[in-house]
Amino acid sequence: MPAAIALCVILAVLAVFQLALALGAPLGRFAWGGQHRVLPARLRIGSAVAIVIYAVIAVLALDRAGVIDVVSDVVATVGMWVVFGYFVLGIATNAISRSKPERYTMTPVVTVLAVLSLLIALG
């Protein structure tokens, strides 16, 4: 359960960050390739979608950890392995970002999320 709670806390912080980006905060150098200070409309929509994805991940993690019971055990288990793969892919994409702020900030964050999601997936 501690891994699921830690994962959810980090996702909540990232959701606030994505909300700020979606609302036009000049933090674009930390996300979406770092090419824009203020995100264009299509990337703002992407940030809003990311918030929904984070919520789904949180539900899967909490369900897999036994904190809530929203989906079947199979869905929670398979879902957490998919989430682990998603975060591993995120490590790679952030690590090769042309934006140094994104690379140096988000790569470690996503690495922690990958480790936590692996622990949750393993049960």
CSV table of C-alpha atoms in Angstrom, one decimal:
chain,number,residue,atom,x,y,z
A,1,MET,CA,0.0,0.0,0.0
A,2,PRO,CA,2.8,2.6,0.6
A,3,ALA,CA,3.9,2.3,-3.0
A,4,ALA,CA,0.4,3.0,-4.2
A,5,ILE,CA,0.0,6.0,-2.0
A,6,ALA,CA,3.4,7.3,-3.1
A,7,LEU,CA,2.4,6.8,-6.7
A,8,CYS,CA,-0.9,8.7,-6.2
A,9,VAL,CA,0.9,11.6,-4.4
A,10,ILE,CA,3.3,12.0,-7.3
A,11,LEU,CA,0.5,11.7,-9.8
A,12,ALA,CA,-1.5,14.4,-7.9
A,13,VAL,CA,1.4,16.7,-8.1
A,14,LEU,CA,1.8,16.0,-11.8
A,15,ALA,CA,-1.9,16.6,-12.3
A,16,VAL,CA,-1.6,20.0,-10.8
A,17,PHE,CA,1.3,20.7,-13.1
A,18,GLN,CA,-0.6,19.5,-16.1
A,19,LEU,CA,-3.6,21.6,-15.1
A,20,ALA,CA,-1.3,24.7,-14.9
A,21,LEU,CA,0.0,23.9,-18.4
A,22,ALA,CA,-3.6,23.4,-19.7
A,23,LEU,CA,-4.5,26.8,-18.3
A,24,GLY,CA,-1.6,28.5,-20.0
A,25,ALA,CA,1.1,28.7,-17.3
A,26,PRO,CA,4.5,29.4,-18.9
A,27,LEU,CA,6.0,26.0,-17.8
A,28,GLY,CA,6.1,24.4,-21.2
A,29,ARG,CA,9.9,23.9,-21.1
A,30,PHE,CA,9.2,21.0,-18.6
A,31,ALA,CA,6.8,19.1,-20.8
A,32,TRP,CA,5.8,18.0,-24.3
A,33,GLY,CA,9.3,18.3,-25.6
A,34,GLY,CA,10.0,21.7,-24.1
A,35,GLN,CA,9.5,23.5,-27.4
A,36,HIS,CA,6.9,26.0,-26.1
A,37,ARG,CA,7.0,28.3,-23.1
A,38,VAL,CA,3.2,28.4,-23.1
A,39,LEU,CA,1.6,25.4,-24.7
A,40,PRO,CA,-0.4,25.7,-27.9
A,41,ALA,CA,-4.1,24.6,-27.8
A,42,ARG,CA,-3.4,21.0,-29.0
A,43,LEU,CA,-0.8,20.4,-26.2
A,44,ARG,CA,-3.1,22.0,-23.7
A,45,ILE,CA,-5.7,19.5,-24.6
A,46,GLY,CA,-3.0,16.8,-24.2
A,47,SER,CA,-2.3,18.1,-20.7
A,48,ALA,CA,-6.0,17.8,-19.8
A,49,VAL,CA,-6.1,14.3,-21.2
A,50,ALA,CA,-3.0,13.5,-19.1
A,51,ILE,CA,-4.9,14.4,-16.0
A,52,VAL,CA,-7.6,11.9,-16.8
A,53,ILE,CA,-4.9,9.2,-17.5
A,54,TYR,CA,-3.3,10.0,-14.1
A,55,ALA,CA,-6.7,9.5,-12.4
A,56,VAL,CA,-7.2,6.1,-14.2
A,57,ILE,CA,-3.7,5.1,-13.1
A,58,ALA,CA,-4.4,6.1,-9.5
A,59,VAL,CA,-7.6,4.0,-9.5
A,60,LEU,CA,-5.8,1.0,-10.9
A,61,ALA,CA,-2.9,1.4,-8.3
A,62,LEU,CA,-5.2,1.8,-5.4
A,63,ASP,CA,-7.4,-1.2,-6.5
A,64,ARG,CA,-4.3,-3.4,-7.0
A,65,ALA,CA,-3.1,-2.4,-3.6
A,66,GLY,CA,-6.4,-3.4,-2.0
A,67,VAL,CA,-7.3,0.2,-0.9
A,68,ILE,CA,-10.4,0.3,-3.1
A,69,ASP,CA,-12.4,-2.3,-5.1
A,70,VAL,CA,-13.5,-0.7,-8.3
A,71,VAL,CA,-12.3,-3.1,-11.0
A,72,SER,CA,-11.7,-6.8,-11.2
A,73,ASP,CA,-8.5,-8.2,-9.9
A,74,VAL,CA,-7.5,-9.2,-13.5
A,75,VAL,CA,-8.1,-5.7,-14.8
A,76,ALA,CA,-6.1,-4.2,-11.9
A,77,THR,CA,-3.2,-6.6,-12.3
A,78,VAL,CA,-3.0,-6.4,-16.1
A,79,GLY,CA,-3.6,-2.6,-15.9
A,80,MET,CA,-0.7,-2.1,-13.6
A,81,TRP,CA,1.6,-4.0,-15.9
A,82,VAL,CA,0.4,-1.7,-18.8
A,83,VAL,CA,1.1,1.3,-16.5
A,84,PHE,CA,4.6,0.0,-15.8
A,85,GLY,CA,5.3,-0.3,-19.5
A,86,TYR,CA,3.8,3.2,-20.1
A,87,PHE,CA,6.2,4.7,-17.5
A,88,VAL,CA,9.2,2.7,-18.9
A,89,LEU,CA,8.4,4.3,-22.2
A,90,GLY,CA,8.1,7.6,-20.5
A,91,ILE,CA,11.6,7.2,-19.1
A,92,ALA,CA,13.0,6.8,-22.6
A,93,THR,CA,11.0,9.7,-24.1
A,94,ASN,CA,11.9,12.1,-21.4
A,95,ALA,CA,15.6,11.0,-21.4
A,96,ILE,CA,15.9,11.9,-25.1
A,97,SER,CA,14.0,15.2,-24.9
A,98,ARG,CA,15.8,18.2,-26.4
A,99,SER,CA,14.7,20.2,-23.4
A,100,LYS,CA,17.2,20.0,-20.6
A,101,PRO,CA,14.7,21.1,-18.0
A,102,GLU,CA,12.3,18.4,-19.1
A,103,ARG,CA,15.1,15.8,-19.3
A,104,TYR,CA,16.6,16.6,-15.9
A,105,THR,CA,13.3,17.0,-14.1
A,106,MET,CA,10.9,14.5,-15.6
A,107,THR,CA,13.2,11.6,-16.3
A,108,PRO,CA,13.9,11.0,-12.6
A,109,VAL,CA,10.2,11.5,-11.8
A,110,VAL,CA,9.0,9.0,-14.3
A,111,THR,CA,11.7,6.6,-13.2
A,112,VAL,CA,10.3,6.7,-9.7
A,113,LEU,CA,6.8,6.2,-11.1
A,114,ALA,CA,8.1,3.2,-13.0
A,115,VAL,CA,9.6,1.6,-9.9
A,116,LEU,CA,6.5,2.2,-7.9
A,117,SER,CA,4.2,0.8,-10.6
A,118,LEU,CA,6.5,-2.3,-10.8
A,119,LEU,CA,6.2,-2.8,-7.1
A,120,ILE,CA,2.4,-2.4,-7.3
A,121,ALA,CA,2.1,-4.7,-10.3
A,122,LEU,CA,4.1,-7.4,-8.5
A,123,GLY,CA,1.7,-7.1,-5.6
